[in-house]
PDB file of C-alpha atoms in Angstrom:
ATOM      1  CA  UNK A   1      20.890  21.099  -2.904  1.00 46.00           C
ATOM      2  CA  UNK A   2      22.606  21.817  -6.042  1.00 58.00           C
ATOM      3  CA  UNK A   3      26.025  21.880  -4.029  1.00 66.00           C
ATOM      4  CA  UNK A   4      25.474  18.653  -2.333  1.00 59.00           C
ATOM      5  CA  UNK A   5      24.484  16.949  -5.578  1.00 57.00           C
ATOM      6  CA  UNK A   6      27.768  18.416  -7.114  1.00 65.00           C
ATOM      7  CA  UNK A   7      29.865  17.159  -4.217  1.00 66.00           C
ATOM      8  CA  UNK A   8      28.275  13.541  -4.380  1.00 63.00           C
ATOM      9  CA  UNK A   9      28.979  13.224  -8.077  1.00 60.00           C
ATOM     10  CA  UNK A  10      32.408  14.258  -7.279  1.00 64.00           C
ATOM     11  CA  UNK A  11      32.764  11.405  -4.780  1.00 60.00           C
ATOM     12  CA  UNK A  12      31.376   9.004  -7.475  1.00 57.00           C
ATOM     13  CA  UNK A  13      33.998  10.168  -9.874  1.00 57.00           C
ATOM     14  CA  UNK A  14      36.803   9.782  -7.389  1.00 55.00           C
ATOM     15  CA  UNK A  15      35.631   6.109  -6.661  1.00 58.00           C
ATOM     16  CA  UNK A  16      34.985   6.719  -2.988  1.00 62.00           C
ATOM     17  CA  UNK A  17      33.637   3.378  -1.838  1.00 65.00           C
ATOM     18  CA  UNK A  18      32.328   4.728   1.453  1.00 72.00           C
ATOM     19  CA  UNK A  19      29.581   6.573  -0.322  1.00 79.00           C
ATOM     20  CA  UNK A  20      26.709   5.216  -2.456  1.00 85.00           C
ATOM     21  CA  UNK A  21      24.276   7.414  -4.057  1.00 84.00           C
ATOM     22  CA  UNK A  22      20.800   6.478  -5.587  1.00 89.00           C
ATOM     23  CA  UNK A  23      17.271   7.777  -5.698  1.00 89.00           C
ATOM     24  CA  UNK A  24      14.295   7.280  -3.628  1.00 92.00           C
ATOM     25  CA  UNK A  25      12.322   4.314  -5.169  1.00 94.00           C
ATOM     26  CA  UNK A  26       9.133   5.593  -3.472  1.00 92.00           C
ATOM     27  CA  UNK A  27       9.334   8.745  -5.333  1.00 92.00           C
ATOM     28  CA  UNK A  28      10.051   7.386  -8.607  1.00 94.00           C
ATOM     29  CA  UNK A  29       6.949   4.880  -8.354  1.00 94.00           C
ATOM     30  CA  UNK A  30       4.937   7.976  -7.556  1.00 92.00           C
ATOM     31  CA  UNK A  31       6.325   9.597 -10.876  1.00 92.00           C
ATOM     32  CA  UNK A  32       5.682   6.181 -12.551  1.00 94.00           C
ATOM     33  CA  UNK A  33       2.078   6.466 -11.638  1.00 92.00           C
ATOM     34  CA  UNK A  34       2.066  10.014 -13.292  1.00 90.00           C
ATOM     35  CA  UNK A  35       3.603   8.469 -16.357  1.00 93.00           C
ATOM     36  CA  UNK A  36       0.964   6.007 -16.927  1.00 92.00           C
ATOM     37  CA  UNK A  37      -1.730   8.363 -16.091  1.00 90.00           C
ATOM     38  CA  UNK A  38      -4.944   8.435 -18.474  1.00 88.00           C
ATOM     39  CA  UNK A  39      -5.645  11.909 -19.528  1.00 87.00           C
ATOM     40  CA  UNK A  40      -8.778  13.623 -17.820  1.00 87.00           C
ATOM     41  CA  UNK A  41      -9.651  10.702 -15.470  1.00 92.00           C
ATOM     42  CA  UNK A  42      -8.338  12.076 -12.536  1.00 91.00           C
ATOM     43  CA  UNK A  43      -9.677  15.652 -13.014  1.00 93.00           C
ATOM     44  CA  UNK A  44     -13.274  14.251 -13.633  1.00 95.00           C
ATOM     45  CA  UNK A  45     -13.585  12.014 -10.992  1.00 95.00           C
ATOM     46  CA  UNK A  46     -12.023  14.581  -8.423  1.00 94.00           C
ATOM     47  CA  UNK A  47     -14.623  16.820  -9.598  1.00 96.00           C
ATOM     48  CA  UNK A  48     -17.606  14.188  -8.959  1.00 96.00           C
ATOM     49  CA  UNK A  49     -15.955  13.419  -5.609  1.00 95.00           C
ATOM     50  CA  UNK A  50     -15.723  17.043  -4.219  1.00 95.00           C
ATOM     51  CA  UNK A  51     -19.376  17.749  -5.489  1.00 96.00           C
ATOM     52  CA  UNK A  52     -20.765  14.877  -3.500  1.00 96.00           C
ATOM     53  CA  UNK A  53     -18.812  15.769  -0.549  1.00 93.00           C
ATOM     54  CA  UNK A  54     -19.267  19.570  -0.504  1.00 93.00           C
ATOM     55  CA  UNK A  55     -22.738  19.958  -1.984  1.00 94.00           C
ATOM     56  CA  UNK A  56     -25.453  19.422   0.935  1.00 94.00           C
ATOM     57  CA  UNK A  57     -28.275  18.026  -1.076  1.00 95.00           C
ATOM     58  CA  UNK A  58     -26.200  15.442  -2.946  1.00 95.00           C
ATOM     59  CA  UNK A  59     -24.087  14.398   0.151  1.00 95.00           C
ATOM     60  CA  UNK A  60     -27.216  13.839   2.046  1.00 95.00           C
ATOM     61  CA  UNK A  61     -28.881  11.817  -0.671  1.00 95.00           C
ATOM     62  CA  UNK A  62     -25.736   9.855  -1.223  1.00 96.00           C
ATOM     63  CA  UNK A  63     -25.471   8.886   2.686  1.00 94.00           C
ATOM     64  CA  UNK A  64     -29.257   8.019   2.782  1.00 95.00           C
ATOM     65  CA  UNK A  65     -28.538   5.646  -0.110  1.00 94.00           C
ATOM     66  CA  UNK A  66     -25.858   3.900   1.790  1.00 94.00           C
ATOM     67  CA  UNK A  67     -22.721   5.510   0.075  1.00 93.00           C
ATOM     68  CA  UNK A  68     -19.547   5.114   1.777  1.00 92.00           C
ATOM     69  CA  UNK A  69     -16.850   7.784   2.478  1.00 90.00           C
ATOM     70  CA  UNK A  70     -15.338   9.080  -0.661  1.00 92.00           C
ATOM     71  CA  UNK A  71     -11.524   9.717  -1.069  1.00 91.00           C
ATOM     72  CA  UNK A  72     -10.329  12.809  -2.666  1.00 90.00           C
ATOM     73  CA  UNK A  73      -6.701  12.476  -4.199  1.00 86.00           C
ATOM     74  CA  UNK A  74      -3.978  14.468  -2.950  1.00 81.00           C
ATOM     75  CA  UNK A  75      -0.732  15.086  -4.802  1.00 72.00           C
ATOM     76  CA  UNK A  76       1.279  15.284  -1.573  1.00 66.00           C
ATOM     77  CA  UNK A  77       0.018  11.878  -0.441  1.00 72.00           C
ATOM     78  CA  UNK A  78       1.210   8.835  -2.163  1.00 76.00           C
ATOM     79  CA  UNK A  79      -1.534   6.061  -3.106  1.00 81.00           C
ATOM     80  CA  UNK A  80      -4.690   8.296  -2.415  1.00 87.00           C
ATOM     81  CA  UNK A  81      -5.257   8.442  -6.274  1.00 89.00           C
ATOM     82  CA  UNK A  82      -5.774   4.664  -6.313  1.00 91.00           C
ATOM     83  CA  UNK A  83      -7.795   5.065  -3.115  1.00 91.00           C
ATOM     84  CA  UNK A  84      -9.964   7.632  -4.848  1.00 93.00           C
ATOM     85  CA  UNK A  85     -10.490   5.430  -7.999  1.00 94.00           C
ATOM     86  CA  UNK A  86     -11.289   2.397  -5.866  1.00 94.00           C
ATOM     87  CA  UNK A  87     -13.715   4.342  -3.735  1.00 94.00           C
ATOM     88  CA  UNK A  88     -15.465   5.782  -6.912  1.00 96.00           C
ATOM     89  CA  UNK A  89     -15.713   2.437  -8.616  1.00 96.00           C
ATOM     90  CA  UNK A  90     -17.073   0.639  -5.641  1.00 96.00           C
ATOM     91  CA  UNK A  91     -19.623   3.509  -4.952  1.00 96.00           C
ATOM     92  CA  UNK A  92     -20.461   3.920  -8.533  1.00 97.00           C
ATOM     93  CA  UNK A  93     -23.941   2.364  -8.396  1.00 96.00           C
ATOM     94  CA  UNK A  94     -24.994   4.475  -5.644  1.00 96.00           C
ATOM     95  CA  UNK A  95     -23.608   7.794  -7.339  1.00 96.00           C
ATOM     96  CA  UNK A  96     -25.557   6.827 -10.675  1.00 96.00           C
ATOM     97  CA  UNK A  97     -28.922   6.030  -8.808  1.00 96.00           C
ATOM     98  CA  UNK A  98     -28.752   9.241  -6.935  1.00 96.00           C
ATOM     99  CA  UNK A  99     -28.142  11.177 -10.067  1.00 96.00           C
ATOM    100  CA  UNK A 100     -30.937   9.281 -11.989  1.00 94.00           C
ATOM    101  CA  UNK A 101     -33.390   9.638  -9.101  1.00 95.00           C
ATOM    102  CA  UNK A 102     -32.494  13.444  -8.717  1.00 94.00           C
ATOM    103  CA  UNK A 103     -31.932  14.821 -12.108  1.00 91.00           C
ATOM    104  CA  UNK A 104     -33.451  18.111 -11.541  1.00 92.00           C
ATOM    105  CA  UNK A 105     -31.379  18.886  -8.275  1.00 93.00           C
ATOM    106  CA  UNK A 106     -28.139  17.311  -9.383  1.00 95.00           C
ATOM    107  CA  UNK A 107     -25.753  19.115 -11.494  1.00 95.00           C
ATOM    108  CA  UNK A 108     -26.133  18.246 -15.200  1.00 95.00           C
ATOM    109  CA  UNK A 109     -22.401  18.154 -15.736  1.00 96.00           C
ATOM    110  CA  UNK A 110     -21.866  16.095 -12.974  1.00 96.00           C
ATOM    111  CA  UNK A 111     -24.612  13.733 -13.653  1.00 95.00           C
ATOM    112  CA  UNK A 112     -23.362  13.245 -17.034  1.00 96.00           C
ATOM    113  CA  UNK A 113     -19.904  12.398 -15.932  1.00 96.00           C
ATOM    114  CA  UNK A 114     -21.257  10.122 -13.281  1.00 96.00           C
ATOM    115  CA  UNK A 115     -23.258   8.104 -15.948  1.00 95.00           C
ATOM    116  CA  UNK A 116     -20.502   8.275 -18.592  1.00 95.00           C
ATOM    117  CA  UNK A 117     -19.697   4.647 -18.788  1.00 95.00           C
ATOM    118  CA  UNK A 118     -16.633   5.174 -20.778  1.00 95.00           C
ATOM    119  CA  UNK A 119     -15.229   7.104 -17.919  1.00 95.00           C
ATOM    120  CA  UNK A 120     -15.856   4.221 -15.617  1.00 95.00           C
ATOM    121  CA  UNK A 121     -14.244   1.700 -17.888  1.00 95.00           C
ATOM    122  CA  UNK A 122     -11.144   4.041 -18.188  1.00 94.00           C
ATOM    123  CA  UNK A 123     -11.179   4.471 -14.446  1.00 95.00           C
ATOM    124  CA  UNK A 124     -11.154   0.563 -13.995  1.00 95.00           C
ATOM    125  CA  UNK A 125      -8.269   0.208 -16.456  1.00 92.00           C
ATOM    126  CA  UNK A 126      -6.210   2.811 -14.704  1.00 93.00           C
ATOM    127  CA  UNK A 127      -6.895   1.425 -11.349  1.00 94.00           C
ATOM    128  CA  UNK A 128      -5.721  -2.113 -12.519  1.00 92.00           C
ATOM    129  CA  UNK A 129      -2.388  -0.477 -13.363  1.00 92.00           C
ATOM    130  CA  UNK A 130      -2.039   1.675 -10.142  1.00 93.00           C
ATOM    131  CA  UNK A 131      -2.877  -1.256  -7.753  1.00 93.00           C
ATOM    132  CA  UNK A 132       0.368  -2.872  -8.949  1.00 93.00           C
ATOM    133  CA  UNK A 133       2.207   0.244  -8.287  1.00 95.00           C
ATOM    134  CA  UNK A 134       0.401   0.810  -5.058  1.00 93.00           C
ATOM    135  CA  UNK A 135       1.270  -2.430  -3.464  1.00 94.00           C
ATOM    136  CA  UNK A 136       4.892  -2.048  -4.509  1.00 95.00           C
ATOM    137  CA  UNK A 137       4.907   1.470  -3.084  1.00 94.00           C
ATOM    138  CA  UNK A 138       3.369   0.252   0.117  1.00 92.00           C
ATOM    139  CA  UNK A 139       6.304  -2.232   0.613  1.00 94.00           C
ATOM    140  CA  UNK A 140       9.202   0.133  -0.361  1.00 95.00           C
ATOM    141  CA  UNK A 141       8.003   3.108   1.637  1.00 90.00           C
ATOM    142  CA  UNK A 142       8.471   1.096   5.100  1.00 89.00           C
ATOM    143  CA  UNK A 143      11.082   2.428   7.401  1.00 84.00           C
ATOM    144  CA  UNK A 144      13.243  -0.879   6.933  1.00 88.00           C
ATOM    145  CA  UNK A 145      12.944  -1.581   3.359  1.00 94.00           C
ATOM    146  CA  UNK A 146      16.460  -1.953   2.040  1.00 96.00           C
ATOM    147  CA  UNK A 147      17.818  -1.375  -1.548  1.00 97.00           C
ATOM    148  CA  UNK A 148      18.164  -5.248  -2.068  1.00 97.00           C
ATOM    149  CA  UNK A 149      14.386  -5.853  -1.123  1.00 97.00           C
ATOM    150  CA  UNK A 150      13.367  -2.946  -3.299  1.00 97.00           C
ATOM    151  CA  UNK A 151      15.120  -4.394  -6.233  1.00 98.00           C
ATOM    152  CA  UNK A 152      13.162  -7.622  -5.913  1.00 98.00           C
ATOM    153  CA  UNK A 153      10.166  -5.613  -5.541  1.00 98.00           C
ATOM    154  CA  UNK A 154      10.899  -3.459  -8.765  1.00 98.00           C
ATOM    155  CA  UNK A 155      11.807  -6.503 -10.696  1.00 97.00           C
ATOM    156  CA  UNK A 156       8.493  -8.379  -9.622  1.00 96.00           C
ATOM    157  CA  UNK A 157       6.377  -5.363 -10.842  1.00 96.00           C
ATOM    158  CA  UNK A 158       8.349  -5.028 -14.276  1.00 95.00           C
ATOM    159  CA  UNK A 159       7.424  -8.674 -14.822  1.00 94.00           C
ATOM    160  CA  UNK A 160       3.835  -8.285 -13.716  1.00 92.00           C
ATOM    161  CA  UNK A 161       3.332  -5.361 -16.342  1.00 91.00           C
ATOM    162  CA  UNK A 162       5.082  -7.532 -19.069  1.00 88.00           C
ATOM    163  CA  UNK A 163       2.794 -10.799 -18.339  1.00 88.00           C
ATOM    164  CA  UNK A 164      -0.448  -9.131 -18.025  1.00 82.00           C
ATOM    165  CA  UNK A 165      -0.193  -7.755 -21.876  1.00 70.00           C
ATOM    166  CA  UNK A 166      -0.558  -4.115 -20.765  1.00 76.00           C
ATOM    167  CA  UNK A 167       0.042  -1.193 -23.126  1.00 82.00           C
ATOM    168  CA  UNK A 168       3.587  -1.034 -24.700  1.00 88.00           C
ATOM    169  CA  UNK A 169       3.880   2.503 -23.828  1.00 90.00           C
ATOM    170  CA  UNK A 170       3.054   1.838 -20.161  1.00 92.00           C
ATOM    171  CA  UNK A 171       5.642  -1.012 -20.002  1.00 92.00           C
ATOM    172  CA  UNK A 172       8.164   1.122 -21.417  1.00 94.00           C
ATOM    173  CA  UNK A 173       7.493   3.951 -18.934  1.00 95.00           C
ATOM    174  CA  UNK A 174       7.957   0.996 -16.205  1.00 96.00           C
ATOM    175  CA  UNK A 175      11.310   0.089 -17.716  1.00 96.00           C
ATOM    176  CA  UNK A 176      12.420   3.570 -17.807  1.00 96.00           C
ATOM    177  CA  UNK A 177      11.728   4.313 -14.409  1.00 96.00           C
ATOM    178  CA  UNK A 178      13.342   1.083 -13.374  1.00 97.00           C
ATOM    179  CA  UNK A 179      16.440   1.866 -15.097  1.00 95.00           C
ATOM    180  CA  UNK A 180      16.269   5.468 -13.536  1.00 94.00           C
ATOM    181  CA  UNK A 181      16.285   3.976  -9.852  1.00 95.00           C
ATOM    182  CA  UNK A 182      18.606   1.167 -10.160  1.00 96.00           C
ATOM    183  CA  UNK A 183      22.252   1.010  -9.777  1.00 94.00           C
ATOM    184  CA  UNK A 184      25.148  -1.553  -9.442  1.00 95.00           C
ATOM    185  CA  UNK A 185      24.720  -1.191  -5.713  1.00 95.00           C
ATOM    186  CA  UNK A 186      21.193  -2.272  -5.797  1.00 97.00           C
ATOM    187  CA  UNK A 187      21.920  -5.434  -7.882  1.00 98.00           C
ATOM    188  CA  UNK A 188      24.815  -6.199  -5.500  1.00 98.00           C
ATOM    189  CA  UNK A 189      22.605  -5.898  -2.494  1.00 98.00           C
ATOM    190  CA  UNK A 190      19.953  -8.174  -4.072  1.00 98.00           C
ATOM    191  CA  UNK A 191      22.703 -10.748  -4.802  1.00 98.00           C
ATOM    192  CA  UNK A 192      24.201 -10.568  -1.332  1.00 98.00           C
ATOM    193  CA  UNK A 193      20.746 -10.912   0.320  1.00 98.00           C
ATOM    194  CA  UNK A 194      20.458 -14.694   1.271  1.00 97.00           C
ATOM    195  CA  UNK A 195      16.702 -14.413   0.788  1.00 96.00           C
ATOM    196  CA  UNK A 196      16.916 -13.441  -2.899  1.00 97.00           C
ATOM    197  CA  UNK A 197      20.598 -14.327  -3.914  1.00 97.00           C
ATOM    198  CA  UNK A 198      20.004 -12.458  -7.209  1.00 97.00           C
ATOM    199  CA  UNK A 199      17.887 -15.189  -8.568  1.00 97.00           C
ATOM    200  CA  UNK A 200      15.633 -12.646 -10.597  1.00 97.00           C
ATOM    201  CA  UNK A 201      18.782 -10.815 -11.967  1.00 98.00           C
ATOM    202  CA  UNK A 202      19.640 -11.170 -15.713  1.00 97.00           C
ATOM    203  CA  UNK A 203      23.295 -11.796 -16.699  1.00 97.00           C
ATOM    204  CA  UNK A 204      23.795  -8.172 -17.452  1.00 97.00           C
ATOM    205  CA  UNK A 205      22.791  -7.017 -14.016  1.00 98.00           C
ATOM    206  CA  UNK A 206      24.891  -9.663 -12.381  1.00 98.00           C
ATOM    207  CA  UNK A 207      27.856  -8.586 -14.395  1.00 98.00           C
ATOM    208  CA  UNK A 208      27.007  -4.903 -13.214  1.00 97.00           C
ATOM    209  CA  UNK A 209      27.185  -6.077  -9.554  1.00 97.00           C
ATOM    210  CA  UNK A 210      30.255  -8.008  -9.840  1.00 97.00           C
ATOM    211  CA  UNK A 211      31.952  -5.234 -11.722  1.00 96.00           C
ATOM    212  CA  UNK A 212      30.942  -2.830  -8.773  1.00 94.00           C
ATOM    213  CA  UNK A 213      32.730  -5.260  -6.188  1.00 96.00           C
ATOM    214  CA  UNK A 214      35.847  -5.636  -8.322  1.00 94.00           C
ATOM    215  CA  UNK A 215      36.155  -1.736  -8.898  1.00 91.00           C
ATOM    216  CA  UNK A 216      35.324  -0.519  -5.561  1.00 91.00           C
ATOM    217  CA  UNK A 217      35.940  -3.447  -3.081  1.00 94.00           C
ATOM    218  CA  UNK A 218      38.236  -5.911  -4.920  1.00 94.00           C
ATOM    219  CA  UNK A 219      39.185  -7.659  -1.519  1.00 96.00           C
ATOM    220  CA  UNK A 220      35.646  -8.560  -1.141  1.00 96.00           C
ATOM    221  CA  UNK A 221      35.679 -10.707  -4.383  1.00 97.00           C
ATOM    222  CA  UNK A 222      36.846 -14.046  -3.040  1.00 97.00           C
ATOM    223  CA  UNK A 223      33.934 -14.034  -0.495  1.00 98.00           C
ATOM    224  CA  UNK A 224      31.467 -12.951  -2.987  1.00 98.00           C
ATOM    225  CA  UNK A 225      32.362 -15.741  -5.398  1.00 97.00           C
ATOM    226  CA  UNK A 226      32.544 -18.402  -2.465  1.00 97.00           C
ATOM    227  CA  UNK A 227      28.858 -17.124  -1.572  1.00 97.00           C
ATOM    228  CA  UNK A 228      27.607 -17.622  -5.116  1.00 96.00           C
ATOM    229  CA  UNK A 229      29.137 -21.069  -5.341  1.00 95.00           C
ATOM    230  CA  UNK A 230      27.896 -21.788  -1.744  1.00 94.00           C
ATOM    231  CA  UNK A 231      31.284 -23.100  -0.632  1.00 95.00           C
ATOM    232  CA  UNK A 232      32.928 -22.706   2.831  1.00 94.00           C
ATOM    233  CA  UNK A 233      31.853 -20.608   4.879  1.00 95.00           C
ATOM    234  CA  UNK A 234      28.472 -20.351   3.108  1.00 96.00           C
ATOM    235  CA  UNK A 235      27.135 -23.949   4.045  1.00 92.00           C
ATOM    236  CA  UNK A 236      23.854 -25.271   2.579  1.00 92.00           C
ATOM    237  CA  UNK A 237      21.887 -25.092   5.865  1.00 93.00           C
ATOM    238  CA  UNK A 238      22.449 -21.261   5.965  1.00 94.00           C
ATOM    239  CA  UNK A 239      20.119 -21.074   2.886  1.00 95.00           C
ATOM    240  CA  UNK A 240      17.381 -23.126   4.489  1.00 94.00           C
ATOM    241  CA  UNK A 241      13.926 -22.145   4.309  1.00 94.00           C
ATOM    242  CA  UNK A 242      13.659 -21.289   7.905  1.00 94.00           C
ATOM    243  CA  UNK A 243      16.609 -18.996   7.450  1.00 93.00           C
ATOM    244  CA  UNK A 244      15.255 -17.231   4.606  1.00 94.00           C
ATOM    245  CA  UNK A 245      11.858 -16.543   6.179  1.00 93.00           C
ATOM    246  CA  UNK A 246      13.128 -15.506   9.804  1.00 94.00           C
ATOM    247  CA  UNK A 247      16.578 -14.169   9.439  1.00 95.00           C
ATOM    248  CA  UNK A 248      17.302 -10.618   8.426  1.00 95.00           C
ATOM    249  CA  UNK A 249      20.318 -10.446   6.113  1.00 96.00           C
ATOM    250  CA  UNK A 250      22.343  -8.229   8.373  1.00 95.00           C
ATOM    251  CA  UNK A 251      21.901 -10.899  11.174  1.00 95.00           C
ATOM    252  CA  UNK A 252      22.814 -13.433   8.605  1.00 97.00           C
ATOM    253  CA  UNK A 253      26.141 -11.946   7.758  1.00 97.00           C
ATOM    254  CA  UNK A 254      27.010 -11.073  11.414  1.00 95.00           C
ATOM    255  CA  UNK A 255      26.930 -14.746  12.073  1.00 95.00           C
ATOM    256  CA  UNK A 256      29.687 -15.019   9.426  1.00 96.00           C
ATOM    257  CA  UNK A 257      31.589 -12.068  10.471  1.00 95.00           C
ATOM    258  CA  UNK A 258      34.601 -14.309  11.672  1.00 95.00           C
ATOM    259  CA  UNK A 259      34.746 -16.163   8.674  1.00 96.00           C
ATOM    260  CA  UNK A 260      34.625 -13.495   5.892  1.00 96.00           C
ATOM    261  CA  UNK A 261      37.179 -10.686   4.947  1.00 95.00           C
ATOM    262  CA  UNK A 262      36.603  -7.206   6.969  1.00 96.00           C
ATOM    263  CA  UNK A 263      36.132  -5.552   3.691  1.00 95.00           C
ATOM    264  CA  UNK A 264      33.443  -7.893   2.738  1.00 97.00           C
ATOM    265  CA  UNK A 265      31.590  -7.495   6.225  1.00 96.00           C
ATOM    266  CA  UNK A 266      31.796  -3.730   5.811  1.00 95.00           C
ATOM    267  CA  UNK A 267      30.356  -3.961   2.424  1.00 96.00           C
ATOM    268  CA  UNK A 268      27.329  -5.959   3.121  1.00 97.00           C
ATOM    269  CA  UNK A 269      26.839  -3.932   6.256  1.00 95.00           C
ATOM    270  CA  UNK A 270      26.549  -0.682   3.905  1.00 95.00           C
ATOM    271  CA  UNK A 271      24.249  -2.427   1.390  1.00 96.00           C
ATOM    272  CA  UNK A 272      21.949  -3.938   3.980  1.00 96.00           C
ATOM    273  CA  UNK A 273      21.454  -0.926   6.172  1.00 93.00           C
ATOM    274  CA  UNK A 274      20.924   1.378   2.960  1.00 94.00           C
ATOM    275  CA  UNK A 275      17.146   2.199   2.971  1.00 92.00           C
ATOM    276  CA  UNK A 276      15.382   2.230  -0.402  1.00 94.00           C
ATOM    277  CA  UNK A 277      13.067   5.152   0.388  1.00 91.00           C
ATOM    278  CA  UNK A 278      13.241   8.460   2.188  1.00 84.00           C
ATOM    279  CA  UNK A 279       9.722   8.025   3.227  1.00 77.00           C
ATOM    280  CA  UNK A 280      10.777   7.228   6.679  1.00 73.00           C
ATOM    281  CA  UNK A 281      12.511  10.469   6.985  1.00 69.00           C
ATOM    282  CA  UNK A 282       9.538  12.469   5.583  1.00 70.00           C
ATOM    283  CA  UNK A 283       7.218  10.879   8.335  1.00 67.00           C
ATOM    284  CA  UNK A 284       9.934  11.848  10.846  1.00 63.00           C
ATOM    285  CA  UNK A 285       9.619  15.519   9.836  1.00 63.00           C
ATOM    286  CA  UNK A 286       5.833  15.083   9.872  1.00 64.00           C
ATOM    287  CA  UNK A 287       6.137  13.927  13.336  1.00 60.00           C
ATOM    288  CA  UNK A 288       8.394  16.729  14.141  1.00 60.00           C
ATOM    289  CA  UNK A 289       5.954  19.289  12.688  1.00 60.00           C
ATOM    290  CA  UNK A 290       3.221  17.744  15.177  1.00 56.00           C
ATOM    291  CA  UNK A 291       5.179  19.122  18.200  1.00 49.00           C
ATOM    292  CA  UNK A 292       6.920  22.044  16.677  1.00 49.00           C
ATOM    293  CA  UNK A 293       4.389  24.468  15.111  1.00 54.00           C
ATOM    294  CA  UNK A 294       4.099  28.168  14.669  1.00 54.00           C
ATOM    295  CA  UNK A 295       1.577  28.077  17.725  1.00 46.00           C
ATOM    296  CA  UNK A 296       4.380  26.504  19.717  1.00 51.00           C
ATOM    297  CA  UNK A 297       7.329  28.405  18.454  1.00 56.00           C
ATOM    298  CA  UNK A 298       8.674  29.103  22.055  1.00 62.00           C
ATOM    299  CA  UNK A 299       9.650  25.455  22.129  1.00 63.00           C
ATOM    300  CA  UNK A 300      13.228  24.903  21.421  1.00 67.00           C
ATOM    301  CA  UNK A 301      14.543  22.162  18.946  1.00 68.00           C
ATOM    302  CA  UNK A 302      15.962  19.879  21.741  1.00 75.00           C
ATOM    303  CA  UNK A 303      12.793  19.821  23.552  1.00 71.00           C
ATOM    304  CA  UNK A 304      10.948  19.230  20.431  1.00 68.00           C
ATOM    305  CA  UNK A 305      13.319  16.438  19.426  1.00 72.00           C
ATOM    306  CA  UNK A 306      12.399  14.577  22.842  1.00 74.00           C
ATOM    307  CA  UNK A 307       8.789  15.164  22.096  1.00 71.00           C
ATOM    308  CA  UNK A 308       9.138  13.332  18.781  1.00 71.00           C
ATOM    309  CA  UNK A 309      10.815  10.476  20.368  1.00 77.00           C
ATOM    310  CA  UNK A 310       8.133  10.017  22.804  1.00 76.00           C
ATOM    311  CA  UNK A 311       5.720  10.359  20.051  1.00 71.00           C
ATOM    312  CA  UNK A 312       7.236   7.582  17.898  1.00 71.00           C
ATOM    313  CA  UNK A 313       7.782   5.402  20.820  1.00 74.00           C
ATOM    314  CA  UNK A 314       3.971   5.679  21.657  1.00 74.00           C
ATOM    315  CA  UNK A 315       2.848   5.062  18.273  1.00 70.00           C
ATOM    316  CA  UNK A 316       5.067   1.951  18.169  1.00 66.00           C
ATOM    317  CA  UNK A 317       3.787   0.717  21.403  1.00 57.00           C
ATOM    318  CA  UNK A 318       0.346   1.091  20.041  1.00 52.00           C
ATOM    319  CA  UNK A 319       1.250  -1.001  17.160  1.00 48.00           C
ATOM    320  CA  UNK A 320       2.653  -3.654  19.345  1.00 41.00           C
ATOM    321  CA  UNK A 321      -0.346  -3.629  21.782  1.00 46.00           C
ATOM    322  CA  UNK A 322      -2.572  -4.267  18.654  1.00 44.00           C
ATOM    323  CA  UNK A 323      -0.559  -7.139  17.502  1.00 38.00           C
ATOM    324  CA  UNK A 324      -0.706  -8.723  21.103  1.00 40.00           C
ATOM    325  CA  UNK A 325      -4.372  -8.219  21.207  1.00 41.00           C
ATOM    326  CA  UNK A 326      -4.748  -9.988  17.861  1.00 40.00           C
ATOM    327  CA  UNK A 327      -2.426 -12.913  19.072  1.00 35.00           C
ATOM    328  CA  UNK A 328      -4.688 -13.368  22.137  1.00 42.00           C
ATOM    329  CA  UNK A 329      -7.775 -13.121  20.197  1.00 42.00           C
ATOM    330  CA  UNK A 330      -6.648 -15.879  17.868  1.00 44.00           C
TER     331      UNK A 330
END
């Protein structure tokens, strides 16, 4: 891993335009969730959840009172902490009632934590911030989310934190992670995406994007300037509402392939096929693990790869079938 990082850094220093390097936005969002964590909240609530899930008497009384399934956060699964807090807050009245009605049987430490109003208020405050990150994370960890889309999502999240008068320390954490993950290539991808056109970028970010073009792809500069000015071949109808809603950026530029410089087309192809997160690859490894375990170690890699392909196709087919069913129902 260290050697790979050194070689990538060397590529950047040599100015190799065919390679762009950037961090995984999903991982950085997960780090941001930890940055703004309120001390003690996660540990206390996790302890409560485990008690009501693993203690027979408490679990039985909780279920009898109408409590729903409790979620325990896992560090290796993103967004489970937000799900855990949401589960705790929505089921808090039942948890409190069970503790109050069964004071003798319920562990006194657990009972005091459940009835600690300050803990509940802190959990609600933390969840409010986590939900913003959670929504962004769900969008970014999609298989097809590009760095241009991720830039838009990040900027919207930064604006949300700024406009909702949250703690200055939290906002500074968001800005720090934003600067950590963003590169000039991100800004340029956002600028050259007809759905966004860099409208939310500030002047400094736009300058970084244009400097990137000028430094690594100078032959594309005339087309980029024409695109920003909406002059030939970038006519107004190409930026219509229908085009923005229904046409992917790579398709949009493919329609203009014969009217732009080959360097420009290669550049936009590179930018609009650069995925913002490694989550899709992580899911692929997980799928590979389903068919290639220690119990099946006699299965060679080639056969396992075929099974993974079949598994992914079946999962995709299941999603399509559900969508078709919803359409028929409507």
